[in-house]
Amino acid sequence: MAFRPVFQVFACYITVCFLLCYSEAGDSVPFITWSNQKYLEDIPSQSVGQIVDRDFLLSTCIQKIMENEQNQVVIVFYFNQLSIDDISRYGGAYLQNSEGGSLKNFMHSYQNSASHLTMEMVEPVPLKAIEEKAVGPTIKYTKGWSSELVEDQENVLLIPLELSTDRAVSLQNADNLIKKLIDEVVAMGKKFTAILTASHPSKISASRDQEPLIQMGRHLLQTTDGGINTSYSLVHFNDSNCHGLLYVANIAVAVPGNDAWLNVSNGPWDTATSKCTKNSTTFVMKTTGKEVESFMLTLSSSSSSYFWNFLSSSAKFTVEGKSYDVNFKINTPQTPQKFSFHCGIESFGTKEGGRVNLTNFQVQPFNVSDTLPKFSRANDCVGFFTPGIWMGLVITLILVLILYFGVSMLAGLTVMDQFDDPKGKTITVNVSE
């Protein structure tokens, strides 16, 4: 019973760690604002890992900006897509002694402003919603925008920006425009508040001809862009009852007595024998090639009210005229209905009966849109409790137990309950040999 408080504290510790590690940015965009006035310091800042609700952002932050000063210009730089990773990467956050990279003017204006506020993750706010919060006239950016300003009123200047595939150039052009407009407003003697946000999040993918990105923390193995490797298999199973997607970067097999992996042809794939119902799907993919003369992959899955999982899987292939049959089970936790399943590298089978290796594969047998087939967010095969997390938890548990043992020993110390009284009889202890 003495250990119960310790384990309660430890359970709370695991729960907090789980909640912090499992939180995701999701479909969030940055919201950055700065001003040559100090009122932004009064707006509550964002907690780490928290996604700011759209309604809260409109009612608390944007409304505060719009109602602050009558004679100010609110400049809204509104990208079609942007993420905090874009600003960190192209702003030189990963480089020592950086002056701001492609966003040096923005960084200089932001850092030297009277007050500023950054919210890394907010729900995207439509540009129209920002316009509706304006208490004065709204102006679309054109060459003669300054002539449309109304004196003694708050003016909202809207600048739509586009983040193209060449992000460095797009952000540098936007950076020059930020400097130009802020300098013009300051030259007019007006107060300003600038807002930088976007309508959709962007996703950075590091290609081989780009500088490598620094991976911060744990991340999914899921490949989002797929533009790097042109050798892959993507199968869209389309049936009147359902739609399914399967992506495999590479499939290889190994036959008994030979440890060398033989690559399976990347198609074309025959999926005519695939079938599906409302609650079950069976992917059947067939192809032929040179090294592997024939190959057939079968993936069976079923769904319940909220989750789906794999039932059984098999691969049949022929090498040098000999056929092999490998039955395997893809061990995965239950995947939510609207999620796909992704795994980096998985090998199945035995050396005696043949082996199959699937590299970077992703499957979504249910809830695929028929108008725009694409993978939903992925449930990755990398478990939450990785070896590093287990080591940290075990060491923490050992340290907590040592601390508990030490405190228990200190609490168990006792002192003498009798002392010599100078005025009384001396305590005599007889020691017998």
Coordinates of C-alpha atoms in Angstrom, one line a residue:
M1 CA 0.0 0.0 0.0
A2 CA 3.0 2.3 0.6
F3 CA 3.8 2.3 -3.1
R4 CA 0.4 3.4 -4.3
P5 CA 1.1 7.1 -4.2
V6 CA 4.3 6.6 -6.2
F7 CA 2.5 4.6 -8.9
Q8 CA -0.3 7.2 -9.1
V9 CA 2.3 9.9 -9.7
F10 CA 4.0 7.8 -12.2
A11 CA 0.8 7.0 -14.1
C12 CA 0.0 10.8 -14.3
Y13 CA 3.5 11.3 -15.6
I14 CA 3.0 8.8 -18.4
T15 CA -0.4 10.3 -19.3
V16 CA 1.0 13.8 -19.6
C17 CA 3.9 12.6 -21.7
F18 CA 1.5 10.7 -24.0
L19 CA -0.7 13.8 -24.4
L20 CA 2.2 16.0 -25.2
C21 CA 3.9 13.7 -27.6
Y22 CA 0.7 12.7 -29.4
S23 CA -0.5 16.2 -30.1
E24 CA -0.2 17.0 -33.8
A25 CA -0.2 20.2 -35.8
G26 CA -2.7 18.8 -38.2
D27 CA -4.2 21.3 -40.7
S28 CA -2.8 24.4 -39.0
V29 CA -1.1 27.6 -40.2
P30 CA 1.1 30.2 -38.5
F31 CA -0.4 33.5 -37.4
I32 CA 2.3 36.2 -37.0
T33 CA 1.5 39.8 -36.2
W34 CA 3.8 42.8 -35.3
S35 CA 3.2 46.5 -34.9
N36 CA 4.9 49.8 -34.1
Q37 CA 2.5 50.1 -31.2
K38 CA 2.7 48.2 -27.9
Y39 CA -0.9 46.9 -27.6
L40 CA -0.1 43.4 -28.9
E41 CA 1.5 42.6 -25.6
D42 CA -1.9 42.5 -24.0
I43 CA -3.1 39.6 -26.3
P44 CA -2.8 36.2 -24.7
S45 CA 0.0 34.1 -26.2
Q46 CA -0.3 30.5 -27.4
S47 CA 0.6 27.6 -25.2
V48 CA 3.2 25.2 -26.7
G49 CA 1.6 22.4 -28.7
Q50 CA -1.9 24.1 -28.7
I51 CA -3.8 24.7 -31.8
V52 CA -5.7 28.0 -31.5
D53 CA -9.3 27.8 -32.4
R54 CA -10.5 29.9 -35.3
D55 CA -13.3 31.5 -33.3
F56 CA -11.0 32.4 -30.5
L57 CA -8.5 33.9 -32.9
L58 CA -11.2 36.1 -34.5
S59 CA -12.8 37.2 -31.3
T60 CA -9.7 37.8 -29.2
C61 CA -6.7 38.6 -31.5
I62 CA -8.1 39.9 -34.8
Q63 CA -10.9 41.9 -33.2
K64 CA -8.4 43.5 -30.8
I65 CA -6.2 44.5 -33.7
M66 CA -9.1 46.0 -35.7
E67 CA -10.5 48.0 -32.8
N68 CA -7.1 49.3 -31.5
E69 CA -6.5 52.5 -33.3
Q70 CA -8.6 54.6 -35.7
N71 CA -5.7 56.1 -37.6
Q72 CA -3.7 52.9 -38.4
V73 CA -3.2 50.7 -41.4
V74 CA -3.6 46.9 -40.9
I75 CA -1.6 45.1 -43.5
V76 CA -2.6 41.5 -44.1
F77 CA -0.2 39.3 -45.9
Y78 CA -2.3 36.3 -46.8
F79 CA -0.5 33.3 -48.4
N80 CA -2.3 30.6 -50.3
Q81 CA -0.3 28.1 -48.3
L82 CA 2.3 28.5 -45.5
S83 CA 3.6 26.6 -42.5
I84 CA 5.8 27.6 -39.6
D85 CA 8.4 25.2 -41.1
D86 CA 8.7 27.4 -44.2
I87 CA 9.5 30.4 -42.0
S88 CA 12.0 28.5 -39.9
R89 CA 13.7 27.0 -42.9
Y90 CA 13.9 29.9 -45.3
G91 CA 14.3 32.4 -42.4
G92 CA 17.7 30.7 -41.6
A93 CA 16.6 29.3 -38.2
Y94 CA 18.7 26.2 -38.8
L95 CA 21.9 28.2 -39.7
Q96 CA 24.3 29.8 -37.3
N97 CA 24.8 33.6 -37.5
S98 CA 21.9 33.8 -40.0
E99 CA 20.6 37.3 -40.9
G100 CA 17.2 36.0 -41.9
G101 CA 17.8 34.2 -45.2
S102 CA 15.0 34.8 -47.7
L103 CA 13.0 36.6 -45.0
K104 CA 15.6 39.0 -43.7
N105 CA 13.4 42.1 -44.1
F106 CA 10.5 40.4 -42.3
M107 CA 12.8 39.2 -39.5
H108 CA 14.3 42.7 -39.1
S109 CA 10.9 44.4 -39.0
Y110 CA 9.5 41.8 -36.6
Q111 CA 12.4 41.9 -34.2
N112 CA 12.5 45.7 -34.1
S113 CA 8.8 46.2 -33.7
A114 CA 7.3 47.7 -30.6
S115 CA 5.3 44.6 -29.9
H116 CA 4.8 41.3 -31.7
L117 CA 2.9 38.0 -31.3
T118 CA 3.5 34.6 -32.9
M119 CA 1.1 31.7 -32.9
E120 CA 2.7 28.7 -34.6
M121 CA -0.5 26.7 -35.0
V122 CA -3.9 28.2 -35.6
E123 CA -6.9 27.0 -37.6
P124 CA -6.9 28.8 -41.0
V125 CA -9.0 31.9 -41.0
P126 CA -10.7 32.8 -44.4
L127 CA -9.7 36.2 -45.8
K128 CA -13.4 37.1 -45.9
A129 CA -13.7 36.6 -42.2
I130 CA -10.8 39.0 -41.6
E131 CA -12.5 41.5 -43.9
E132 CA -15.7 41.2 -41.9
K133 CA -13.9 42.1 -38.7
A134 CA -12.6 45.4 -40.2
V135 CA -14.2 48.5 -38.7
G136 CA -12.9 50.7 -41.6
P137 CA -12.5 50.4 -45.3
T138 CA -10.7 47.4 -46.8
I139 CA -8.3 48.0 -49.7
K140 CA -7.1 45.4 -52.2
Y141 CA -3.4 45.9 -53.0
T142 CA -2.7 47.6 -56.3
K143 CA 0.0 50.0 -57.5
G144 CA -2.1 53.0 -56.4
W145 CA -3.4 51.6 -53.1
S146 CA -2.2 54.6 -51.1
S147 CA -4.7 56.9 -52.9
E148 CA -7.6 54.9 -51.5
L149 CA -6.7 55.4 -47.9
V150 CA -9.3 57.2 -45.8
E151 CA -7.9 59.7 -43.3
D152 CA -8.8 59.4 -39.6
Q153 CA -10.0 55.9 -40.1
E154 CA -8.6 52.4 -39.8
N155 CA -7.7 51.1 -43.2
V156 CA -7.2 47.3 -43.9
L157 CA -4.8 46.5 -46.8
L158 CA -5.2 43.0 -48.1
I159 CA -2.3 41.4 -50.0
P160 CA -2.9 37.9 -51.4
L161 CA 0.4 36.1 -51.9
E162 CA 1.2 32.8 -53.6
L163 CA 3.8 30.3 -52.4
S164 CA 4.9 28.5 -55.5
T165 CA 7.1 25.4 -55.9
D166 CA 10.2 27.6 -55.8
R167 CA 9.6 28.6 -52.2
A168 CA 12.8 30.5 -51.7
V169 CA 12.0 32.8 -54.5
S170 CA 8.4 33.2 -53.5
L171 CA 9.3 34.1 -49.9
Q172 CA 12.0 36.5 -51.0
N173 CA 9.6 38.4 -53.3
A174 CA 7.1 38.5 -50.4
D175 CA 9.8 39.7 -48.1
N176 CA 10.7 42.6 -50.4
L177 CA 7.0 43.5 -50.6
I178 CA 6.7 43.5 -46.8
K179 CA 9.6 45.9 -46.5
K180 CA 8.3 48.1 -49.3
L181 CA 4.7 48.4 -47.8
I182 CA 5.8 48.9 -44.2
D183 CA 8.3 51.6 -45.3
E184 CA 5.6 53.4 -47.3
V185 CA 3.1 53.4 -44.3
V186 CA 5.8 54.6 -41.9
A187 CA 6.8 57.4 -44.4
M188 CA 3.1 58.5 -44.3
G189 CA 3.4 59.0 -40.6
K190 CA 0.8 56.3 -39.8
K191 CA 0.7 53.6 -37.3
F192 CA 0.6 50.1 -38.6
T193 CA -0.1 46.5 -37.6
A194 CA 1.1 43.7 -40.0
I195 CA -0.5 40.2 -40.1
L196 CA 1.2 37.2 -41.8
T197 CA -1.0 34.1 -42.2
A198 CA -2.3 31.6 -44.8
S199 CA -5.4 29.8 -46.0
H200 CA -3.8 26.3 -46.0
P201 CA -0.8 24.6 -44.5
S202 CA 2.1 23.7 -46.7
K203 CA 4.3 20.6 -46.5
I204 CA 8.1 20.7 -47.0
S205 CA 9.7 17.7 -48.7
A206 CA 13.4 17.6 -49.0
S207 CA 14.5 16.4 -52.4
R208 CA 18.0 15.2 -53.3
D209 CA 18.9 18.5 -55.0
Q210 CA 17.9 20.6 -52.0
E211 CA 19.7 21.2 -48.8
P212 CA 18.7 18.6 -46.1
L213 CA 16.2 19.5 -43.5
I214 CA 16.8 19.0 -39.8
Q215 CA 14.3 16.6 -38.4
M216 CA 13.0 17.9 -35.1
G217 CA 11.6 15.2 -32.8
R218 CA 9.6 12.1 -33.8
H219 CA 7.9 12.1 -37.2
L220 CA 5.9 9.8 -39.4
L221 CA 7.6 7.8 -42.1
Q222 CA 4.7 8.7 -44.4
T223 CA 5.9 10.2 -47.8
T224 CA 3.6 13.0 -48.8
D225 CA 5.0 14.3 -52.1
G226 CA 6.4 11.1 -53.7
G227 CA 8.2 13.2 -56.3
I228 CA 11.7 11.9 -55.4
N229 CA 11.4 8.3 -56.3
T230 CA 9.9 7.6 -59.7
S231 CA 10.1 3.8 -59.2
Y232 CA 7.0 2.9 -57.3
S233 CA 3.6 1.2 -57.5
L234 CA 0.4 3.1 -56.9
V235 CA -2.8 1.2 -57.3
H236 CA -6.3 2.8 -57.2
F237 CA -8.9 0.1 -56.9
N238 CA -12.2 1.5 -58.1
D239 CA -15.4 -0.4 -57.6
S240 CA -19.1 0.6 -57.5
N241 CA -19.1 -0.4 -53.8
C242 CA -15.9 1.3 -52.6
H243 CA -12.5 2.8 -53.5
G244 CA -9.1 1.8 -52.3
L245 CA -5.5 3.0 -52.5
L246 CA -2.3 1.2 -52.2
Y247 CA 1.2 2.6 -52.6
V248 CA 4.5 0.6 -52.5
A249 CA 7.9 2.2 -53.2
N250 CA 9.5 -1.2 -53.8
I251 CA 8.6 -4.9 -53.6
A252 CA 11.4 -7.5 -53.4
V253 CA 11.4 -11.2 -52.8
A254 CA 14.0 -13.7 -51.7
V255 CA 13.9 -17.5 -52.5
P256 CA 15.2 -20.3 -50.2
G257 CA 19.0 -20.8 -50.4
N258 CA 19.6 -17.3 -51.8
D259 CA 19.8 -14.2 -49.6
A260 CA 19.8 -11.8 -52.5
W261 CA 16.7 -9.7 -52.9
L262 CA 15.0 -9.7 -56.3
N263 CA 13.0 -6.6 -57.3
V264 CA 9.5 -7.1 -58.5
S265 CA 8.3 -5.2 -61.5
N266 CA 6.5 -1.9 -60.7
G267 CA 3.6 -2.8 -62.9
P268 CA 1.4 -2.5 -64.8
W269 CA -0.7 -4.2 -62.2
D270 CA -3.8 -6.3 -62.8
T271 CA -6.5 -5.7 -60.0
A272 CA -9.4 -7.3 -61.8
T273 CA -9.9 -10.0 -59.1
S274 CA -9.9 -7.4 -56.2
K275 CA -13.3 -7.2 -54.4
C276 CA -14.8 -5.2 -51.6
T277 CA -18.0 -4.8 -49.7
K278 CA -19.1 -2.2 -47.1
N279 CA -17.1 -3.9 -44.3
S280 CA -14.3 -5.8 -46.1
T281 CA -11.8 -5.2 -48.8
T282 CA -9.5 -7.7 -50.6
F283 CA -6.7 -6.1 -52.7
V284 CA -5.3 -8.5 -55.3
M285 CA -2.4 -7.2 -57.4
K286 CA -0.8 -9.2 -60.2
T287 CA 2.2 -8.4 -62.4
T288 CA 4.9 -10.1 -64.4
G289 CA 8.6 -9.3 -64.9
K290 CA 12.1 -10.6 -65.7
E291 CA 13.7 -11.5 -62.4
V292 CA 10.4 -12.4 -60.8
E293 CA 8.4 -14.0 -63.5
S294 CA 5.1 -13.5 -61.8
F295 CA 4.0 -11.9 -58.6
M296 CA 0.6 -11.7 -56.8
L297 CA 0.0 -9.8 -53.6
T298 CA -3.2 -10.2 -51.6
L299 CA -4.2 -7.9 -48.7
S300 CA -7.5 -8.6 -46.9
S301 CA -8.9 -6.1 -44.4
S302 CA -12.2 -5.6 -42.5
S303 CA -13.8 -2.6 -40.8
S304 CA -16.0 -2.1 -37.8
S305 CA -17.9 1.0 -36.7
Y306 CA -14.8 3.1 -36.0
F307 CA -11.7 1.1 -37.0
W308 CA -10.3 -1.2 -39.7
N309 CA -7.5 -3.7 -39.6
F310 CA -5.8 -6.4 -41.7
L311 CA -7.1 -9.9 -41.6
S312 CA -4.6 -11.9 -43.7
S313 CA -2.1 -11.3 -46.4
S314 CA -0.2 -13.5 -48.8
A315 CA 2.2 -13.3 -51.7
K316 CA 2.7 -15.8 -54.5
F317 CA 5.6 -15.5 -56.9
T318 CA 7.5 -17.5 -59.4
V319 CA 11.3 -17.4 -59.8
E320 CA 13.1 -19.5 -62.4
G321 CA 10.0 -21.5 -63.0
K322 CA 9.5 -22.4 -59.3
S323 CA 6.5 -21.1 -57.4
Y324 CA 6.5 -19.9 -53.8
D325 CA 3.6 -19.1 -51.5
V326 CA 4.2 -16.8 -48.5
N327 CA 1.4 -16.2 -46.0
F328 CA 1.9 -13.4 -43.5
K329 CA 0.1 -11.2 -41.0
I330 CA 0.7 -7.5 -40.9
N331 CA 0.7 -6.7 -37.2
T332 CA -0.8 -3.3 -36.8
P333 CA -3.0 -1.6 -34.2
Q334 CA -6.5 -0.9 -35.1
T335 CA -6.6 2.0 -37.6
P336 CA -9.3 4.7 -37.4
Q337 CA -11.8 4.5 -40.3
K338 CA -10.8 7.6 -42.1
F339 CA -7.0 7.0 -41.7
S340 CA -4.6 5.1 -43.9
F341 CA -1.9 2.7 -42.7
H342 CA 1.8 3.3 -43.5
C343 CA 5.0 1.5 -42.8
G344 CA 8.6 2.0 -43.8
I345 CA 10.1 -1.4 -44.3
E346 CA 8.4 -4.7 -43.5
S347 CA 9.8 -8.2 -44.2
F348 CA 7.6 -11.3 -44.1
G349 CA 8.2 -15.1 -44.5
T350 CA 11.1 -17.4 -43.7
K351 CA 14.3 -18.3 -45.3
E352 CA 13.0 -21.8 -45.9
G353 CA 9.8 -20.8 -47.6
G354 CA 10.6 -17.5 -49.2
R355 CA 10.5 -13.9 -48.1
V356 CA 8.8 -10.8 -49.2
N357 CA 10.0 -7.2 -48.5
L358 CA 7.7 -4.2 -48.7
T359 CA 9.4 -0.8 -48.7
N360 CA 7.5 2.4 -47.7
F361 CA 4.0 1.0 -48.3
Q362 CA 0.7 2.7 -47.5
V363 CA -2.8 1.3 -47.7
Q364 CA -6.2 2.8 -47.4
P365 CA -9.0 0.3 -48.2
F366 CA -11.9 2.4 -46.9
N367 CA -13.2 6.0 -47.1
V368 CA -11.3 7.1 -50.2
S369 CA -13.0 10.0 -52.0
D370 CA -14.3 9.0 -55.5
T371 CA -13.8 12.6 -56.8
L372 CA -10.3 13.2 -55.6
P373 CA -8.6 9.9 -54.6
K374 CA -5.8 10.5 -52.1
F375 CA -4.5 9.1 -48.8
S376 CA -5.8 10.4 -45.6
R377 CA -3.6 11.0 -42.5
A378 CA -1.6 7.9 -41.7
N379 CA -1.5 5.6 -38.8
D380 CA 2.2 4.6 -38.8
C381 CA 3.5 1.2 -37.9
V382 CA 6.1 2.9 -35.6
G383 CA 4.6 2.3 -32.2
F384 CA 4.4 5.1 -29.7
F385 CA 6.7 3.4 -27.2
T386 CA 10.0 3.4 -29.1
P387 CA 13.1 2.0 -27.5
G388 CA 14.2 5.5 -26.6
I389 CA 10.9 6.2 -24.8
W390 CA 11.1 2.9 -23.0
M391 CA 14.6 3.6 -21.8
G392 CA 13.5 7.0 -20.5
L393 CA 10.5 5.6 -18.7
V394 CA 12.5 2.7 -17.1
I395 CA 15.2 5.1 -15.9
T396 CA 12.7 7.5 -14.5
L397 CA 10.9 4.7 -12.7
I398 CA 14.2 3.5 -11.2
L399 CA 15.1 7.0 -10.0
V400 CA 11.6 7.5 -8.5
L401 CA 11.9 4.2 -6.6
I402 CA 15.3 5.2 -5.3
L403 CA 13.9 8.5 -4.2
Y404 CA 11.0 6.8 -2.6
F405 CA 13.3 4.3 -0.8
G406 CA 15.5 7.2 0.5
V407 CA 12.5 9.2 1.8
S408 CA 11.1 6.1 3.4
M409 CA 14.4 5.4 5.2
L410 CA 14.5 9.0 6.4
A411 CA 10.9 8.8 7.6
G412 CA 11.7 5.6 9.4
L413 CA 14.5 7.1 11.6
T414 CA 13.8 6.9 15.3
V415 CA 15.5 8.6 18.2
M416 CA 16.0 7.6 21.9
D417 CA 12.9 7.8 23.9
Q418 CA 14.7 7.9 27.3
F419 CA 17.4 10.4 28.5
D420 CA 19.5 10.8 31.6
D421 CA 18.0 13.1 34.2
P422 CA 20.7 14.9 36.2
K423 CA 18.4 15.1 39.2
G424 CA 17.2 11.6 39.1
K425 CA 18.6 8.2 39.3
T426 CA 21.3 7.3 36.7
I427 CA 20.2 4.9 34.1
T428 CA 22.2 1.7 34.5
V429 CA 22.5 -0.9 31.8
N430 CA 23.7 -4.3 33.0
V431 CA 25.9 -6.1 30.5
S432 CA 26.3 -9.7 31.3
E433 CA 29.2 -11.6 29.8

